[in-house]
Coordinates of C-alpha atoms and ligand atoms in Angstrom, one line a residue:
M1 CA -22.5 -17.9 -18.5
K2 CA -21.6 -15.2 -16.0
I3 CA -18.4 -13.3 -16.6
T4 CA -16.2 -13.3 -13.6
A5 CA -13.1 -11.3 -12.7
I6 CA -9.6 -12.7 -13.7
R7 CA -7.9 -14.9 -11.1
G8 CA -5.8 -12.8 -8.7
F9 CA -7.7 -9.6 -9.6
K10 CA -10.2 -8.5 -7.0
D11 CA -12.8 -5.9 -6.5
I12 CA -12.4 -3.6 -3.6
L13 CA -15.9 -3.4 -2.2
P14 CA -17.6 -0.5 -0.4
K15 CA -17.2 -2.1 3.0
E16 CA -13.4 -2.1 2.4
T17 CA -13.0 1.2 0.6
L18 CA -13.6 3.1 3.9
Q19 CA -10.4 1.6 5.3
W20 CA -8.5 2.2 2.0
Q21 CA -9.5 5.8 2.2
K22 CA -8.3 6.0 5.8
I23 CA -4.9 4.4 4.8
E24 CA -4.4 6.7 1.8
E25 CA -5.4 9.8 3.9
S26 CA -2.8 8.8 6.6
A27 CA -0.1 8.3 3.9
K28 CA -0.9 11.7 2.3
N29 CA -0.9 13.5 5.7
T30 CA 2.3 11.9 6.9
F31 CA 4.2 12.1 3.7
S32 CA 3.4 15.8 3.3
R33 CA 4.7 16.5 6.8
F34 CA 8.0 15.1 5.6
A35 CA 7.9 17.4 2.5
F36 CA 7.1 14.7 0.0
K37 CA 5.0 15.5 -3.2
E38 CA 2.7 13.3 -5.1
I39 CA 3.6 12.0 -8.6
K40 CA 1.2 10.2 -10.9
L41 CA 2.9 7.6 -13.1
P42 CA 1.7 5.5 -16.1
I43 CA 0.6 1.9 -15.5
I44 CA 2.4 0.6 -18.6
E45 CA 6.1 1.1 -19.4
K46 CA 8.6 -0.3 -21.8
T47 CA 9.6 -3.8 -20.8
S48 CA 13.3 -2.9 -20.9
L49 CA 12.8 -0.5 -18.0
F50 CA 11.9 -3.3 -15.6
K51 CA 14.4 -5.8 -17.0
R52 CA 17.3 -3.3 -16.5
S53 CA 16.2 -2.2 -13.0
I54 CA 14.6 -5.1 -11.2
G55 CA 17.2 -7.5 -12.6
E56 CA 17.0 -10.3 -15.3
T57 CA 17.4 -13.1 -12.8
T58 CA 14.7 -12.0 -10.3
D59 CA 11.4 -13.9 -9.9
I60 CA 9.5 -10.8 -11.0
V61 CA 11.3 -10.5 -14.3
E62 CA 11.8 -14.2 -15.0
K63 CA 8.2 -15.2 -14.5
E64 CA 5.8 -12.7 -13.1
M65 CA 5.5 -9.8 -15.5
Y66 CA 2.4 -9.1 -17.7
T67 CA 4.3 -8.4 -20.9
F68 CA 2.7 -8.0 -24.4
L69 CA 3.4 -6.6 -27.8
D70 CA 1.4 -3.5 -28.7
R71 CA 0.1 -2.9 -32.2
K72 CA 3.5 -1.7 -33.4
E73 CA 5.2 -4.8 -32.0
E74 CA 6.8 -2.9 -29.1
S75 CA 7.2 -4.9 -25.9
L76 CA 5.4 -3.3 -23.0
T77 CA 4.8 -4.4 -19.5
L78 CA 2.1 -3.7 -16.8
R79 CA 4.2 -2.2 -14.1
P80 CA 5.1 -4.8 -11.4
E81 CA 6.3 -2.1 -9.0
G82 CA 6.7 1.7 -8.8
T83 CA 10.3 2.5 -8.2
A84 CA 11.6 2.0 -11.8
P85 CA 8.8 4.1 -13.3
C86 CA 9.5 6.8 -10.7
V87 CA 13.2 6.8 -11.6
R88 CA 12.4 6.9 -15.3
A89 CA 10.1 9.9 -14.7
Y90 CA 12.7 11.6 -12.5
I91 CA 15.4 11.3 -15.2
E92 CA 13.1 12.1 -18.2
N93 CA 11.6 15.3 -16.5
N94 CA 15.0 16.5 -15.1
L95 CA 13.4 16.7 -11.7
N96 CA 16.9 17.0 -10.2
T97 CA 17.1 20.6 -11.6
E98 CA 13.8 21.6 -10.0
Y99 CA 14.5 20.2 -6.5
P100 CA 18.0 19.2 -5.4
V101 CA 16.6 16.6 -3.0
T102 CA 13.4 15.2 -4.6
K103 CA 10.9 13.4 -2.4
L104 CA 8.0 11.8 -4.2
Y105 CA 5.1 9.5 -3.4
Y106 CA 2.7 7.6 -5.5
F107 CA -0.4 5.4 -5.2
G108 CA -1.6 2.8 -7.7
P109 CA -2.1 -0.7 -9.0
M110 CA 0.8 -3.0 -9.7
F111 CA 0.7 -6.3 -11.5
R112 CA 2.6 -9.6 -10.9
Y113 CA 1.7 -13.0 -12.2
E114 CA 2.1 -14.7 -8.8
R115 CA 0.2 -17.6 -7.2
P116 CA -2.8 -15.9 -5.6
Q117 CA -3.4 -16.4 -1.9
K118 CA -4.4 -14.4 1.2
G119 CA -2.5 -11.1 0.9
R120 CA -1.1 -11.9 -2.5
Y121 CA -2.8 -10.9 -5.7
R122 CA -2.0 -10.5 -9.4
Q123 CA -3.3 -6.9 -9.3
F124 CA -2.4 -5.2 -6.0
Y125 CA -2.1 -1.6 -4.9
Q126 CA 1.0 0.1 -3.5
I127 CA 1.7 3.3 -1.7
G128 CA 5.3 4.2 -2.5
A129 CA 7.7 6.9 -1.4
E130 CA 11.1 7.7 -2.9
V131 CA 13.9 10.2 -1.9
F132 CA 16.3 11.2 -4.7
G133 CA 19.6 12.9 -4.1
S134 CA 20.6 12.0 -0.5
A135 CA 23.3 9.6 0.5
S136 CA 23.0 10.4 4.2
A137 CA 22.3 7.5 6.6
R138 CA 20.0 10.0 8.4
T139 CA 17.8 10.0 5.3
D140 CA 17.4 6.2 5.6
A141 CA 16.5 6.5 9.3
E142 CA 14.2 9.5 8.8
T143 CA 12.3 7.8 6.0
L144 CA 11.9 4.7 8.2
L145 CA 10.5 7.1 10.9
M146 CA 8.1 8.4 8.3
A147 CA 7.0 4.8 7.5
Q148 CA 6.4 4.2 11.2
E149 CA 4.4 7.4 11.6
F150 CA 2.3 6.5 8.6
L151 CA 1.5 3.1 10.0
N152 CA 0.7 4.6 13.4
E153 CA -1.6 7.2 11.9
A154 CA -3.4 4.6 9.8
G155 CA -4.0 2.6 13.0
I156 CA -1.7 -0.4 12.0
K157 CA -0.2 -1.8 15.2
N158 CA 2.1 -4.6 16.2
T159 CA 4.5 -4.6 13.3
V160 CA 8.2 -5.3 13.4
L161 CA 10.8 -3.5 11.4
N162 CA 13.6 -5.7 10.1
I163 CA 16.8 -4.1 8.7
N164 CA 19.9 -5.2 7.0
S165 CA 22.7 -3.9 4.8
L166 CA 23.5 -5.3 1.4
G167 CA 26.8 -3.5 1.1
C168 CA 27.9 -1.9 -2.1
K169 CA 29.6 -2.7 -5.4
N170 CA 33.0 -2.8 -3.6
C171 CA 32.1 -5.3 -0.8
R172 CA 29.2 -7.3 -2.2
P173 CA 31.4 -9.3 -4.6
T174 CA 33.3 -10.6 -1.7
Y175 CA 30.1 -11.7 0.1
R176 CA 28.8 -13.1 -3.2
E177 CA 31.9 -15.4 -3.4
T178 CA 31.6 -16.5 0.2
L179 CA 27.9 -17.2 -0.2
L180 CA 28.4 -19.0 -3.5
K181 CA 31.0 -21.3 -1.8
F182 CA 28.5 -22.1 1.0
L183 CA 25.6 -22.7 -1.5
K184 CA 27.7 -25.1 -3.6
T185 CA 27.9 -27.4 -0.6
K186 CA 24.1 -27.4 -0.4
T187 CA 23.0 -27.8 -4.1
D188 CA 21.2 -31.1 -3.2
E189 CA 18.9 -29.3 -0.8
L190 CA 18.2 -26.2 -2.9
C191 CA 15.2 -25.9 -5.2
E192 CA 15.7 -26.2 -9.0
N193 CA 15.3 -22.5 -9.5
C194 CA 18.0 -21.6 -7.0
V195 CA 20.4 -24.2 -8.4
R196 CA 19.8 -22.9 -11.9
R197 CA 20.7 -19.3 -11.0
I198 CA 23.3 -20.0 -8.3
D199 CA 26.2 -18.6 -10.4
D200 CA 24.3 -15.6 -11.8
N201 CA 22.7 -14.5 -8.6
P202 CA 23.4 -16.5 -5.5
L203 CA 21.8 -14.0 -3.2
R204 CA 18.4 -15.0 -4.6
A205 CA 18.6 -18.2 -2.6
L206 CA 18.4 -16.3 0.6
D207 CA 15.1 -14.8 -0.6
C208 CA 13.6 -18.1 -1.9
K209 CA 10.3 -19.1 -0.2
A210 CA 10.8 -22.9 -0.8
S211 CA 11.0 -24.6 2.6
T212 CA 14.0 -26.6 1.5
C213 CA 15.9 -23.5 0.5
I214 CA 15.0 -21.7 3.8
E215 CA 16.3 -24.7 5.7
A216 CA 19.4 -25.1 3.6
T217 CA 20.4 -21.5 4.0
E218 CA 19.8 -21.3 7.7
D219 CA 23.5 -21.1 8.5
A220 CA 24.5 -19.1 5.5
P221 CA 27.3 -16.6 6.2
S222 CA 26.1 -13.1 7.2
I223 CA 26.5 -10.3 4.7
L224 CA 27.0 -7.9 7.6
E225 CA 30.4 -9.6 8.2
S226 CA 31.6 -8.7 4.7
L227 CA 30.7 -5.0 4.7
C228 CA 33.5 -2.6 3.8
A229 CA 34.4 0.2 6.2
D230 CA 32.2 2.8 4.5
C231 CA 29.1 0.5 4.4
D232 CA 29.7 -0.5 8.0
T233 CA 29.8 3.1 9.1
H234 CA 26.7 3.9 7.1
F235 CA 24.8 1.0 8.7
E236 CA 26.0 2.0 12.2
E237 CA 24.8 5.5 11.6
V238 CA 21.4 4.3 10.4
K239 CA 21.0 2.2 13.6
K240 CA 22.2 5.1 15.8
T241 CA 19.8 7.5 14.2
L242 CA 16.9 5.1 14.5
K243 CA 17.6 4.8 18.2
T244 CA 17.7 8.6 18.5
L245 CA 14.3 8.8 16.8
D246 CA 12.8 6.1 18.9
V247 CA 12.2 3.7 15.9
D248 CA 12.5 0.1 17.1
Y249 CA 14.1 -2.4 14.8
E250 CA 15.5 -5.9 14.6
I251 CA 18.5 -7.0 12.4
N252 CA 17.9 -9.7 9.9
H253 CA 21.1 -10.4 8.0
R254 CA 19.3 -12.9 5.7
M255 CA 17.0 -10.2 4.2
V256 CA 18.1 -9.6 0.6
R257 CA 14.8 -8.5 -1.0
G258 CA 13.3 -9.7 -4.3
L259 CA 14.7 -6.9 -6.5
D260 CA 18.3 -6.5 -7.6
Y261 CA 18.6 -2.7 -7.4
Y262 CA 19.3 -2.4 -3.7
N263 CA 22.6 -1.6 -1.9
R264 CA 23.3 -0.8 1.7
T265 CA 20.2 -0.4 3.9
T266 CA 17.3 -2.7 3.1
F267 CA 14.3 -3.2 5.3
E268 CA 10.9 -4.9 5.7
V269 CA 8.0 -4.2 8.1
V270 CA 6.3 -7.5 9.0
S271 CA 3.2 -8.5 10.9
D272 CA 2.5 -11.9 12.4
K273 CA -1.2 -11.5 11.6
L274 CA -1.0 -12.1 7.9
G275 CA 0.2 -15.7 7.5
A276 CA 2.8 -16.4 4.8
Q277 CA 2.5 -13.0 3.1
N278 CA 3.6 -11.1 6.2
T279 CA 5.5 -8.1 4.7
V280 CA 3.4 -5.0 4.7
L281 CA 5.9 -2.4 3.8
A282 CA 9.4 -2.7 2.4
G283 CA 12.3 -1.0 0.6
G284 CA 15.8 0.3 0.9
R285 CA 18.6 2.3 -0.6
Y286 CA 19.4 2.1 -4.4
D287 CA 22.3 4.4 -5.1
S288 CA 23.1 3.3 -8.7
L289 CA 19.7 2.9 -10.3
V290 CA 19.3 6.4 -11.6
K291 CA 22.8 6.2 -13.2
D292 CA 22.1 2.7 -14.5
L293 CA 19.0 4.0 -16.3
G294 CA 20.8 6.9 -17.9
G295 CA 20.6 9.7 -15.3
M296 CA 23.2 11.4 -13.2
D297 CA 24.8 9.7 -10.2
T298 CA 22.0 10.1 -7.7
P299 CA 21.8 8.2 -4.3
C300 CA 18.2 7.1 -3.5
F301 CA 16.1 5.6 -0.7
G302 CA 12.5 4.5 -0.8
F303 CA 9.8 2.0 0.2
A304 CA 6.4 0.7 -0.9
A305 CA 3.5 -0.7 1.2
G306 CA 0.8 -3.1 0.0
M307 CA -2.6 -1.7 0.4
E308 CA -4.4 -5.0 0.6
R309 CA -2.1 -6.2 3.4
L310 CA -2.5 -3.0 5.3
A311 CA -6.3 -3.2 5.0
L312 CA -6.3 -6.8 6.3
L313 CA -4.6 -5.4 9.5
L314 CA -7.4 -2.9 10.1
D315 CA -10.6 -4.3 11.6
N316 CA -13.8 -3.0 9.9
D317 CA -16.2 -3.5 12.7
N318 CA -16.4 0.0 14.2
Q319 CA -17.9 1.8 11.3
E320 CA -19.4 5.2 12.4
R321 CA -23.1 5.8 12.4
D322 CA -23.1 9.2 10.8
L323 CA -26.0 9.0 8.2
T324 CA -29.4 10.5 8.2
V325 CA -32.1 8.6 6.3
I326 CA -35.2 10.4 5.3
I327 CA -38.3 8.1 5.1
P328 CA -41.3 9.4 3.2
I329 CA -44.2 7.0 3.9
C330 CA -46.8 8.4 1.5
E331 CA -46.7 9.8 -2.1
E332 CA -47.2 13.4 -0.9
A333 CA -44.2 13.2 1.4
Q334 CA -41.7 12.5 -1.4
E335 CA -41.2 16.1 -2.4
K336 CA -40.8 17.3 1.3
A337 CA -38.3 14.5 1.7
S338 CA -36.1 15.6 -1.2
I339 CA -36.2 19.2 0.0
I340 CA -35.3 18.5 3.6
A341 CA -32.5 16.1 2.4
K342 CA -31.0 18.9 0.3
K343 CA -31.0 21.2 3.4
I344 CA -29.4 18.6 5.7
R345 CA -26.7 17.9 3.1
E346 CA -26.0 21.6 2.9
L347 CA -25.1 21.3 6.6
G348 CA -22.4 18.9 5.5
K349 CA -24.2 15.9 6.8
K350 CA -24.5 12.5 4.9
T351 CA -28.1 12.0 3.9
H352 CA -30.0 9.3 2.0
V353 CA -33.7 9.3 1.0
E354 CA -35.6 6.0 1.0
Y355 CA -37.9 6.8 -1.9
D356 CA -39.0 3.3 -2.9
G357 CA -41.7 1.3 -1.1
K358 CA -44.3 2.5 1.4
N359 CA -43.8 0.1 4.3
L360 CA -42.2 2.0 7.3
K361 CA -40.9 -1.1 9.0
K362 CA -39.0 -2.3 5.9
K363 CA -37.6 1.2 5.4
L364 CA -36.4 1.4 9.0
T365 CA -34.7 -2.0 8.6
R366 CA -32.9 -0.8 5.5
A367 CA -31.9 2.5 7.3
N368 CA -30.5 0.4 10.1
K369 CA -28.5 -1.7 7.6
L370 CA -27.1 1.5 6.1
L371 CA -25.9 2.4 9.7
A372 CA -28.2 5.4 10.0
R373 CA -27.7 7.6 13.1
N374 CA -31.1 9.3 12.5
A375 CA -34.2 8.6 10.5
V376 CA -36.6 11.4 9.6
I377 CA -40.0 10.1 9.1
I378 CA -42.6 12.0 7.0
G379 CA -46.2 10.8 6.8
E380 CA -49.6 12.4 6.2
D381 CA -49.8 13.6 9.8
E382 CA -46.4 15.3 9.6
I383 CA -47.3 17.0 6.3
E384 CA -50.6 18.3 7.7
K385 CA -48.9 19.7 10.9
N386 CA -45.7 20.8 9.0
I387 CA -43.4 18.8 11.3
F388 CA -40.9 16.0 11.1
L389 CA -40.6 12.9 13.2
L390 CA -37.0 12.2 14.2
R391 CA -36.0 8.7 15.3
D392 CA -32.7 8.1 17.1
M393 CA -31.7 4.8 15.4
E394 CA -29.5 3.7 18.3
K395 CA -31.8 4.5 21.2
G396 CA -35.0 3.8 19.3
T397 CA -36.5 7.1 20.7
Q398 CA -38.7 9.5 18.6
E399 CA -39.5 13.1 18.8
T400 CA -41.3 15.7 16.6
Y401 CA -39.7 18.9 15.4
T402 CA -40.4 21.9 13.2
E403 CA -38.0 22.2 10.2
K404 CA -35.9 24.8 12.0
E405 CA -35.6 22.7 15.1
L406 CA -34.8 19.5 13.1
L407 CA -31.9 21.1 11.3
K408 CA -30.5 22.4 14.6
V409 CA -30.8 18.9 16.2
I410 CA -29.2 17.1 13.3
Ligands
HAM1 P1 8.3 -5.2 -2.9 O1 8.8 -5.8 -1.7 O2 8.3 -6.0 -4.1 O3 9.1 -3.8 -3.2 O4 6.8 -4.8 -2.7 C1 6.4 -3.9 -1.6 C2 5.2 -4.3 -0.9 O5 4.1 -4.5 -1.9 C3 5.3 -5.7 -0.2 O6 5.8 -5.5 1.0 C4 3.8 -6.1 -0.2 O7 3.2 -5.4 0.9 C5 3.2 -5.5 -1.4 N1 3.1 -6.6 -2.5 C6 4.1 -7.0 -3.3 N2 3.6 -8.0 -4.1 C7 2.3 -8.2 -3.8 C8 1.3 -9.0 -4.2 N3 1.5 -9.9 -5.2 N4 0.0 -8.9 -3.7 C9 -0.2 -8.0 -2.7 N5 0.8 -7.2 -2.2 C10 2.0 -7.3 -2.7 C11 8.8 -3.0 -4.2 O8 7.9 -3.1 -5.0 C12 9.8 -1.9 -4.2 N6 9.5 -1.0 -5.4 C13 9.8 -1.1 -3.0 C14 10.7 0.1 -3.0 C15 10.4 1.4 -3.2 N7 12.0 0.0 -2.8 C16 12.5 1.3 -2.9 N8 11.5 2.1 -3.2

């Protein structure tokens, strides 16, 4: 029996990794321009970290975590997201004393036991960015500008930024009551899960993907109408700054996000090319999480993007032909092939030698599949005359060169 990968866990194959590298490169370039620094975090954390941050009544904590007991019976969890680990690391390493405003980014795999489908996996990769220590609405807008610049640089087009405000601990309870009253009139239409947690966490119903819940909450009261004066001013400033910075947005008052730590600004960048899993990048403000996890009062803002979804939005057809393939067609040519390959690589050019087999036609077919730009053919004649036959793989033309000329041409 063949051993296969686990359901929802997928290999990222060489034909995809080129795009992944491009996306990561764009993120690194953009984030460093905004003075972010990289942090590398563990993949496993104590289960309590996620329970306390993401929220006990969220889908992630209720049914999606990979949780297990280690050999000492301690409950550990494969991280379902990166914000909580980043906050834990920020507190534990006293990063606030090193940099008053700490801007961090991270890459890596996350794990959620969800139903796999296109753009939704059980192991998926995120690129995340977090700002610690700024309460300014301008930080929200500038970080959204950064997200937009990152997507542009990566070549991801036609996305829409949706924004909302979830208020704060002063005004959210009022909205919670208003929403709860509304939802109680709809309990027949809501899914079992939403009915069960209606009293503990009514906002979850607005994030539920069940079609009945989406329909039932269509006319739900808007959270934006319950904002207190401070939250309202904050949201107005975010919108104003986004306009000043030329970042287009739409308001979506139903967007509550799937994690409980958010307050004030939340946002999602969506694409209509992804089907049901249409959010490529998302996040928001979380001003009380650092304190809730035992740190100082530290306002924060951040986001994460899903690599698989970003990669789905990039087409992989226009791969560059930038390879030179050396084709020795007799035994004696093998050594000459290795030496010239070494010299071409020293010029910083990608080079591969087709050592196996003797059939020139087959070797050229393979070179073409590898997307070779050039093939350097070395046979008995070339050895005797101390020359190289260079074939332009796109045009199909061939010419002979001395070694010096060949290196110059390549
Ligand atoms: P999230 O919305 O749960 O937020 O995930 C962020 C992004 O990760 C999603 O928009 C999506 O692109 C990707 N993603 C999530 N689940 C999956 C999955 N099962 N398969 C493939 N891609 C997925 C967070 O994780 C927050 N930590 C974001 C944040 C950072 N908020 C503040 N700072």
